[in-house]
CSV table of C-alpha atoms and ligand atoms in Angstrom, one decimal:
chain,number,residue,atom,x,y,z
A,29,MET,CA,-32.7,23.4,-61.7
A,30,SER,CA,-35.4,24.7,-64.0
A,31,GLN,CA,-38.3,23.2,-62.2
A,32,GLN,CA,-39.9,25.2,-59.5
A,33,VAL,CA,-41.2,22.2,-57.6
A,34,ILE,CA,-39.5,19.3,-56.0
A,35,ASN,CA,-41.0,15.9,-56.0
A,36,PHE,CA,-40.6,13.9,-52.8
A,37,GLY,CA,-42.9,11.1,-54.0
A,38,GLY,CA,-41.7,7.7,-52.7
A,39,GLY,CA,-42.4,6.1,-56.1
A,40,PRO,CA,-43.0,7.0,-58.9
A,41,ALA,CA,-40.1,9.2,-57.7
A,42,LYS,CA,-38.0,12.0,-58.9
A,43,LEU,CA,-35.8,11.4,-61.9
A,44,PRO,CA,-32.6,13.3,-62.5
A,45,GLU,CA,-33.3,16.4,-64.7
A,46,GLU,CA,-30.5,15.4,-67.1
A,47,VAL,CA,-32.3,12.1,-67.7
A,48,LEU,CA,-35.6,13.7,-68.3
A,49,LEU,CA,-34.1,16.1,-70.8
A,50,GLU,CA,-32.4,13.3,-72.7
A,51,VAL,CA,-35.5,11.1,-72.7
A,52,GLN,CA,-37.5,14.1,-74.0
A,53,GLN,CA,-35.2,14.4,-76.9
A,54,GLN,CA,-35.2,10.6,-77.8
A,55,LEU,CA,-38.9,10.4,-77.3
A,56,VAL,CA,-39.3,12.1,-80.7
A,57,HIS,CA,-36.4,10.6,-82.6
A,58,TYR,CA,-34.4,7.7,-81.1
A,59,ALA,CA,-30.7,7.8,-82.1
A,60,ASP,CA,-30.6,7.7,-85.9
A,61,THR,CA,-33.8,5.6,-86.3
A,62,GLY,CA,-36.0,8.5,-87.1
A,63,ILE,CA,-38.7,7.2,-84.9
A,64,SER,CA,-39.6,7.5,-81.2
A,65,VAL,CA,-38.0,5.2,-78.6
A,66,MET,CA,-41.6,4.3,-77.7
A,67,GLU,CA,-42.3,3.2,-81.3
A,68,LEU,CA,-39.3,0.8,-81.5
A,69,SER,CA,-40.2,-2.8,-82.0
A,70,HIS,CA,-39.4,-4.9,-78.9
A,71,ARG,CA,-37.9,-7.4,-81.4
A,72,SER,CA,-35.7,-4.9,-83.2
A,73,ALA,CA,-31.9,-4.8,-83.0
A,74,ASP,CA,-32.2,-1.2,-81.7
A,75,TYR,CA,-34.2,-2.3,-78.8
A,76,ASP,CA,-31.9,-5.2,-78.1
A,77,LYS,CA,-29.1,-2.6,-77.8
A,78,ILE,CA,-31.1,-0.7,-75.2
A,79,ASN,CA,-31.9,-3.9,-73.2
A,80,ASN,CA,-28.4,-5.3,-73.4
A,81,GLY,CA,-26.9,-1.9,-72.5
A,82,ALA,CA,-29.2,-1.7,-69.4
A,83,GLN,CA,-28.2,-5.2,-68.4
A,84,ARG,CA,-24.5,-4.6,-68.8
A,85,MET,CA,-24.7,-1.3,-66.9
A,86,LEU,CA,-26.6,-2.9,-64.0
A,87,ARG,CA,-24.1,-5.8,-63.8
A,88,GLU,CA,-21.3,-3.3,-63.7
A,89,LEU,CA,-22.9,-1.0,-61.0
A,90,LEU,CA,-23.7,-3.9,-58.7
A,91,ASN,CA,-20.8,-6.2,-59.7
A,92,ILE,CA,-23.3,-9.0,-60.4
A,93,PRO,CA,-21.7,-12.4,-60.8
A,94,ASP,CA,-21.9,-14.0,-64.3
A,95,ASN,CA,-24.0,-16.9,-63.1
A,96,TYR,CA,-26.8,-14.6,-62.1
A,97,LYS,CA,-29.5,-13.6,-64.6
A,98,VAL,CA,-30.9,-10.1,-64.7
A,99,LEU,CA,-34.6,-10.0,-65.6
A,100,PHE,CA,-36.6,-6.8,-66.2
A,101,LEU,CA,-40.2,-7.7,-65.3
A,102,GLN,CA,-43.5,-6.0,-65.5
A,103,GLY,CA,-46.0,-6.0,-62.7
A,104,GLY,CA,-44.3,-3.8,-60.2
A,105,GLY,CA,-43.2,-4.8,-56.7
A,106,THR,CA,-46.7,-6.1,-55.8
A,107,GLY,CA,-46.7,-8.4,-58.8
A,108,LEU,CA,-43.5,-9.9,-57.6
A,109,PHE,CA,-45.0,-10.8,-54.2
A,110,ALA,CA,-47.0,-13.5,-55.9
A,111,ALA,CA,-44.3,-14.4,-58.4
A,112,VAL,CA,-41.7,-15.1,-55.7
A,113,ALA,CA,-44.1,-17.4,-53.9
A,114,LEU,CA,-45.4,-19.1,-57.0
A,115,ASN,CA,-41.9,-19.8,-58.3
A,116,LEU,CA,-40.1,-20.7,-55.1
A,117,LEU,CA,-42.4,-21.8,-52.3
A,118,SER,CA,-43.2,-25.3,-53.6
A,119,ARG,CA,-39.7,-26.6,-52.9
A,120,THR,CA,-40.6,-27.4,-49.3
A,121,GLY,CA,-44.1,-25.8,-49.0
A,122,THR,CA,-43.0,-23.3,-46.4
A,123,ALA,CA,-41.2,-20.0,-46.5
A,124,ASP,CA,-39.7,-17.6,-43.9
A,125,TYR,CA,-40.8,-14.0,-43.9
A,126,LEU,CA,-39.0,-11.2,-42.0
A,127,VAL,CA,-41.9,-8.8,-41.6
A,128,THR,CA,-40.5,-5.4,-40.7
A,129,GLY,CA,-43.1,-3.1,-42.2
A,130,THR,CA,-46.0,-2.5,-44.5
A,131,TRP,CA,-44.5,-4.0,-47.7
A,132,SER,CA,-43.1,-7.2,-46.2
A,133,SER,CA,-46.5,-7.7,-44.4
A,134,LYS,CA,-48.2,-7.5,-47.8
A,135,ALA,CA,-45.6,-9.9,-49.3
A,136,ALA,CA,-46.2,-12.4,-46.5
A,137,ALA,CA,-50.0,-12.2,-46.8
A,138,GLU,CA,-49.6,-12.9,-50.6
A,139,ALA,CA,-47.3,-15.9,-50.0
A,140,ALA,CA,-49.7,-17.3,-47.5
A,141,LYS,CA,-52.1,-17.9,-50.4
A,142,TYR,CA,-49.7,-20.4,-51.8
A,143,GLY,CA,-48.1,-22.2,-48.9
A,144,LYS,CA,-47.1,-21.9,-45.3
A,145,VAL,CA,-45.5,-18.7,-44.1
A,146,ASN,CA,-43.3,-18.8,-41.0
A,147,LEU,CA,-43.0,-15.4,-39.3
A,148,VAL,CA,-39.3,-15.1,-38.3
A,149,LEU,CA,-40.0,-12.1,-36.0
A,150,PRO,CA,-42.6,-11.6,-33.3
A,151,LYS,CA,-45.9,-10.3,-34.8
A,152,THR,CA,-46.4,-6.6,-34.4
A,153,ASN,CA,-48.2,-3.7,-36.1
A,154,LYS,CA,-45.6,-1.2,-34.8
A,155,PHE,CA,-42.6,-1.4,-37.0
A,156,LEU,CA,-39.8,0.3,-35.2
A,157,GLU,CA,-36.8,-1.9,-35.5
A,158,ILE,CA,-35.1,-4.9,-36.9
A,159,PRO,CA,-34.8,-7.2,-33.9
A,160,ASN,CA,-31.3,-8.7,-33.3
A,161,SER,CA,-30.7,-11.7,-35.5
A,162,SER,CA,-29.9,-13.9,-32.4
A,163,THR,CA,-33.7,-13.8,-31.6
A,164,TRP,CA,-34.9,-14.8,-35.1
A,165,ASN,CA,-37.0,-17.9,-35.6
A,166,LEU,CA,-35.6,-19.2,-38.8
A,167,ASP,CA,-36.8,-22.5,-40.2
A,168,PRO,CA,-33.9,-24.6,-41.7
A,169,ASN,CA,-36.6,-26.3,-43.9
A,170,ALA,CA,-37.9,-23.1,-45.5
A,171,SER,CA,-37.9,-22.8,-49.3
A,172,TYR,CA,-36.5,-19.3,-48.9
A,173,VAL,CA,-36.1,-16.4,-46.5
A,174,TYR,CA,-37.8,-13.2,-47.7
A,175,TYR,CA,-37.0,-9.7,-46.4
A,176,CYS,CA,-37.6,-6.1,-47.5
A,177,ALA,CA,-34.3,-4.2,-47.4
A,178,ASN,CA,-36.0,-0.8,-46.9
A,179,GLU,CA,-39.5,-0.4,-45.7
A,180,THR,CA,-40.6,2.7,-47.6
A,181,ILE,CA,-43.5,3.7,-45.4
A,182,ASN,CA,-42.0,2.8,-42.0
A,183,GLY,CA,-38.5,4.0,-42.5
A,184,VAL,CA,-36.9,0.7,-41.3
A,185,GLU,CA,-33.8,-0.4,-43.3
A,186,PHE,CA,-31.6,-3.5,-43.0
A,187,HIS,CA,-27.9,-2.4,-42.9
A,188,ASP,CA,-26.6,-6.0,-43.4
A,189,ILE,CA,-27.8,-8.9,-45.5
A,190,PRO,CA,-29.4,-11.5,-43.2
A,191,ASP,CA,-27.5,-14.7,-42.6
A,192,THR,CA,-29.9,-17.5,-43.5
A,193,LYS,CA,-27.6,-20.4,-42.8
A,194,GLY,CA,-27.7,-21.6,-46.4
A,195,VAL,CA,-31.4,-21.1,-47.1
A,196,PRO,CA,-32.0,-19.2,-50.3
A,197,LEU,CA,-32.6,-15.5,-49.7
A,198,VAL,CA,-35.0,-13.2,-51.6
A,199,CYS,CA,-34.9,-9.5,-51.1
A,200,ASP,CA,-37.3,-6.6,-52.0
A,201,MET,CA,-35.0,-3.6,-52.7
A,202,SER,CA,-37.7,-1.5,-54.3
A,203,SER,CA,-36.8,1.7,-52.4
A,204,ASN,CA,-33.1,1.4,-51.7
A,205,PHE,CA,-31.9,-0.3,-54.9
A,206,LEU,CA,-28.5,1.1,-56.0
A,207,SER,CA,-28.3,3.3,-52.9
A,208,ARG,CA,-25.6,1.1,-51.5
A,209,PRO,CA,-23.4,-1.8,-52.7
A,210,VAL,CA,-25.0,-5.3,-52.3
A,211,ASP,CA,-23.2,-8.6,-52.3
A,212,VAL,CA,-25.5,-10.2,-54.9
A,213,SER,CA,-23.9,-13.6,-54.4
A,214,LYS,CA,-25.7,-13.8,-51.1
A,215,LEU,CA,-29.1,-13.6,-52.8
A,216,GLU,CA,-31.0,-16.5,-54.4
A,217,LYS,CA,-30.4,-17.5,-57.9
A,218,LYS,CA,-32.9,-19.8,-59.2
A,219,LYS,CA,-32.8,-21.4,-62.6
A,220,SER,CA,-36.5,-22.2,-62.5
A,221,TYR,CA,-37.3,-18.5,-62.9
A,222,GLU,CA,-36.1,-18.7,-66.4
A,223,GLY,CA,-38.8,-21.2,-67.3
A,224,HIS,CA,-41.5,-19.1,-65.9
A,225,ILE,CA,-40.7,-15.6,-67.1
A,226,ARG,CA,-41.2,-14.4,-70.7
A,227,LYS,CA,-39.1,-11.9,-72.5
A,228,PRO,CA,-40.2,-8.3,-72.2
A,229,CYS,CA,-43.2,-7.4,-74.3
A,230,SER,CA,-44.2,-4.3,-76.1
A,231,GLN,CA,-45.2,-1.8,-73.4
A,232,HIS,CA,-42.0,-2.4,-71.6
A,233,GLN,CA,-39.2,-0.9,-73.7
A,234,ALA,CA,-39.7,2.8,-72.9
A,235,ARG,CA,-39.3,2.0,-69.2
A,236,ILE,CA,-36.2,0.0,-69.8
A,237,TYR,CA,-34.9,2.8,-71.8
A,238,VAL,CA,-35.4,5.4,-69.0
A,239,THR,CA,-34.0,2.9,-66.5
A,240,SER,CA,-30.9,2.5,-68.6
A,241,ARG,CA,-30.4,6.3,-68.7
A,242,VAL,CA,-30.7,6.4,-64.9
A,243,PHE,CA,-28.1,3.6,-64.6
A,244,GLU,CA,-25.8,5.7,-66.8
A,245,TRP,CA,-26.5,8.8,-64.7
A,246,ILE,CA,-25.5,6.9,-61.5
A,247,LYS,CA,-22.3,5.7,-63.1
A,248,ARG,CA,-21.4,9.3,-64.2
A,249,ASN,CA,-22.1,10.5,-60.7
A,250,GLY,CA,-19.7,8.2,-58.9
A,251,GLY,CA,-21.6,4.8,-58.9
A,252,VAL,CA,-23.2,3.0,-56.1
A,253,LEU,CA,-20.5,4.0,-53.5
A,254,GLN,CA,-21.1,7.7,-54.1
A,255,MET,CA,-24.9,7.1,-54.0
A,256,GLU,CA,-24.4,5.5,-50.6
A,257,LYS,CA,-22.3,8.4,-49.4
A,258,ASN,CA,-25.0,10.8,-50.5
A,259,ALA,CA,-27.7,8.8,-48.8
A,260,ILE,CA,-25.8,8.6,-45.5
A,261,GLU,CA,-25.0,12.3,-45.6
A,262,LYS,CA,-28.5,13.4,-46.5
A,263,SER,CA,-30.3,11.2,-44.0
A,264,ASN,CA,-27.8,12.0,-41.2
A,265,THR,CA,-28.6,15.6,-41.7
A,266,ILE,CA,-32.3,15.1,-41.1
A,267,TYR,CA,-31.8,12.6,-38.2
A,268,SER,CA,-29.5,15.1,-36.4
A,269,ILE,CA,-32.0,17.9,-36.8
A,270,ILE,CA,-34.6,15.6,-35.3
A,271,GLU,CA,-32.3,14.5,-32.4
A,272,SER,CA,-31.4,18.1,-31.6
A,273,SER,CA,-34.9,19.5,-31.8
A,274,GLY,CA,-35.6,18.9,-28.1
A,275,GLY,CA,-38.5,16.6,-28.9
A,276,PHE,CA,-40.2,19.0,-31.4
A,277,TYR,CA,-39.5,16.5,-34.1
A,278,SER,CA,-39.5,12.8,-33.3
A,279,CYS,CA,-38.6,9.7,-35.3
A,280,PRO,CA,-40.1,6.5,-33.9
A,281,VAL,CA,-37.6,4.1,-35.5
A,282,LYS,CA,-34.7,2.8,-33.4
A,283,LYS,CA,-31.4,4.3,-34.4
A,284,ASP,CA,-29.7,1.2,-35.7
A,285,SER,CA,-32.7,0.3,-38.0
A,286,ARG,CA,-33.2,3.8,-39.4
A,287,SER,CA,-33.6,4.2,-43.2
A,288,ARG,CA,-31.2,6.3,-45.2
A,289,MET,CA,-33.8,6.7,-47.9
A,290,ASN,CA,-36.9,7.9,-46.1
A,291,VAL,CA,-37.3,9.4,-42.7
A,292,PRO,CA,-40.6,9.2,-41.1
A,293,PHE,CA,-41.2,11.8,-38.4
A,294,ARG,CA,-43.8,13.5,-36.3
A,295,ILE,CA,-44.0,17.2,-35.4
A,296,GLY,CA,-44.9,18.5,-32.0
A,297,GLY,CA,-44.3,15.4,-29.9
A,298,GLU,CA,-44.0,11.6,-30.2
A,299,ASN,CA,-47.6,11.2,-31.3
A,300,GLY,CA,-47.6,14.3,-33.4
A,301,ASN,CA,-49.7,17.4,-33.3
A,302,GLU,CA,-52.0,17.3,-36.3
A,303,ALA,CA,-52.4,21.1,-36.5
A,304,LEU,CA,-48.6,21.6,-36.6
A,305,GLU,CA,-48.1,18.9,-39.1
A,306,LYS,CA,-50.8,20.3,-41.3
A,307,GLU,CA,-49.2,23.7,-41.1
A,308,PHE,CA,-45.8,22.2,-42.0
A,309,LEU,CA,-47.2,20.4,-45.0
A,310,ASN,CA,-49.1,23.5,-46.2
A,311,GLY,CA,-45.9,25.5,-45.9
A,312,ALA,CA,-44.0,22.9,-47.8
A,313,GLN,CA,-46.6,22.8,-50.5
A,314,LYS,CA,-46.4,26.6,-50.9
A,315,LEU,CA,-42.6,26.2,-51.5
A,316,GLY,CA,-43.2,23.7,-54.2
A,317,MET,CA,-42.3,20.6,-52.2
A,318,LEU,CA,-44.7,18.0,-53.4
A,319,GLN,CA,-45.8,14.7,-52.0
A,320,LEU,CA,-44.2,14.9,-48.6
A,321,LYS,CA,-47.1,13.4,-46.7
A,322,GLY,CA,-47.0,9.8,-46.0
A,323,HIS,CA,-43.5,9.3,-47.1
A,324,SER,CA,-40.7,11.5,-45.9
A,325,PHE,CA,-37.8,12.9,-46.6
A,326,VAL,CA,-35.1,13.3,-49.0
A,327,ILE,CA,-32.7,15.7,-47.8
A,328,GLY,CA,-30.0,18.4,-48.0
A,329,HIS,CA,-26.5,19.2,-47.1
A,330,LEU,CA,-24.6,21.4,-44.8
A,331,LEU,CA,-27.0,22.4,-42.2
A,332,ASP,CA,-24.7,22.8,-39.2
A,333,GLN,CA,-24.6,26.4,-40.0
A,334,LEU,CA,-28.3,26.6,-39.9
A,335,SER,CA,-28.6,28.6,-36.8
A,336,HIS,CA,-26.8,31.5,-38.4
A,337,PHE,CA,-29.5,32.1,-41.0
A,338,THR,CA,-32.4,34.3,-40.4
A,339,ALA,CA,-33.3,34.8,-44.0
A,340,LYS,CA,-36.5,33.2,-45.2
A,341,TYR,CA,-34.9,31.6,-48.1
A,342,PHE,CA,-31.5,30.3,-48.6
A,343,PHE,CA,-30.3,28.7,-51.8
A,344,TYR,CA,-27.3,26.5,-51.6
A,345,PHE,CA,-25.8,25.2,-54.8
A,346,CYS,CA,-24.0,22.0,-54.4
A,347,GLU,CA,-22.6,19.4,-56.7
A,348,GLY,CA,-25.4,17.4,-58.3
A,349,GLY,CA,-28.2,19.6,-57.3
A,350,VAL,CA,-29.5,22.6,-55.5
A,351,CYS,CA,-30.7,22.6,-51.9
A,352,ILE,CA,-33.4,25.0,-51.0
A,353,LEU,CA,-33.7,25.7,-47.4
A,354,HIS,CA,-36.5,27.6,-45.8
A,355,CYS,CA,-36.6,28.5,-42.2
A,356,VAL,CA,-39.7,29.8,-40.5
A,357,MET,CA,-38.7,31.8,-37.5
A,358,GLN,CA,-41.1,32.0,-34.7
A,359,LYS,CA,-40.5,33.8,-31.4
A,360,SER,CA,-36.8,33.8,-32.2
A,361,CYS,CA,-36.6,30.0,-32.3
A,362,LEU,CA,-36.4,27.9,-35.4
A,363,LYS,CA,-39.8,26.4,-36.0
A,364,TYR,CA,-39.7,24.5,-39.2
A,365,ILE,CA,-36.9,23.5,-41.4
A,366,TYR,CA,-37.5,22.6,-45.0
A,367,ILE,CA,-34.7,21.0,-46.8
A,368,CYS,CA,-34.7,19.7,-50.3
A,369,TYR,CA,-32.1,18.0,-52.3
A,370,ALA,CA,-32.8,18.4,-55.9
A,371,GLY,CA,-30.4,15.6,-57.0
A,372,PHE,CA,-31.5,12.1,-57.5
A,373,ILE,CA,-31.6,9.5,-54.6
B,436,PMP,N1,-42.0,-2.9,-52.0
B,436,PMP,C1,-41.6,-1.7,-51.6
B,436,PMP,C2,-40.4,-1.6,-50.6
B,436,PMP,C3,-42.2,-0.5,-52.0
B,436,PMP,O1,-41.8,0.7,-51.6
B,436,PMP,C4,-43.3,-0.6,-52.9
B,436,PMP,C5,-44.0,0.6,-53.5
B,436,PMP,N2,-43.3,1.7,-53.5
B,436,PMP,C6,-43.7,-1.9,-53.3
B,436,PMP,C7,-43.0,-3.0,-52.9
B,436,PMP,C8,-44.8,-2.1,-54.3
B,436,PMP,O2,-44.4,-1.7,-55.5
B,436,PMP,P1,-45.5,-1.4,-56.7
B,436,PMP,O3,-46.2,-0.1,-56.3
B,436,PMP,O4,-44.7,-1.3,-57.9
B,436,PMP,O5,-46.5,-2.6,-56.7
């Protein structure tokens, strides 16, 4: 790892170093075209190759059935909140929303501008779990059921695809996409989308290019099944530290709804101790761990031996990345543990 900092940003998030280096090269001269990938016409055969390659790779990674279209769209996740409702809500005029955190709340609020939104789960502002599906208030007349597979801020993740009893299903996978296999055939496919969405236009192609490089990287590194294993291993490492910290760290989310992608936790008790949390974040910042606050935590490997280390720094080289571990010792007990995983996802 050549970088001295590690980016924990929830999105835009870390890219694999290999990909960054490849993109850096192609940014000046793409393949044998003599021009930058950013200068390629979005109508050129060279760009078609990039776009088709990205589509093919995604189909392969997720085993997407042939009767599903893949569309690369602009507008980010937030743009899609309106696009989903505008395209799909008019079928019956009502839609079911499983609100499990900040992002699905925003999606439901956006959809309410265009039709009726039925809240499938009891209204709350504390997002700590996914209630058992036997308690869900699903409307058989809904145009679709919407859920967010991983709530990036709240750390609440679905570990199964909801059974909607035949009602079309729409899923926001912004922050756990390609971190686990998904049975795409359970998700909505809607021909009417095609009529509403135009082909990519010019600002778009460099992003698709970078995305295609990340898809290739995932394939080279074992595909979605390996990404899932990594996510389980990394998140379990952090959750077990939290659980065995005697209450020093606490994660509010119920165990069966915990995210493998982002682990929210407080330091110094259930409601947190702001002074300790500030100290933790300052220490992390000094170690080059950036953007930890607000979102948390990507994670390391192999920490069961932790208690044997008294050194301030410990570098552990592992496949696909480097973990840097920093233990601050205070009065002979472990105070903070900083763990980074420099690989992607
Ligand atoms: N959904 C989820 C789960 C997200 O994490 C985010 C942002 N990270 C969004 C939607 C919104 O995406 P954007 O910032 O691209 O609008």
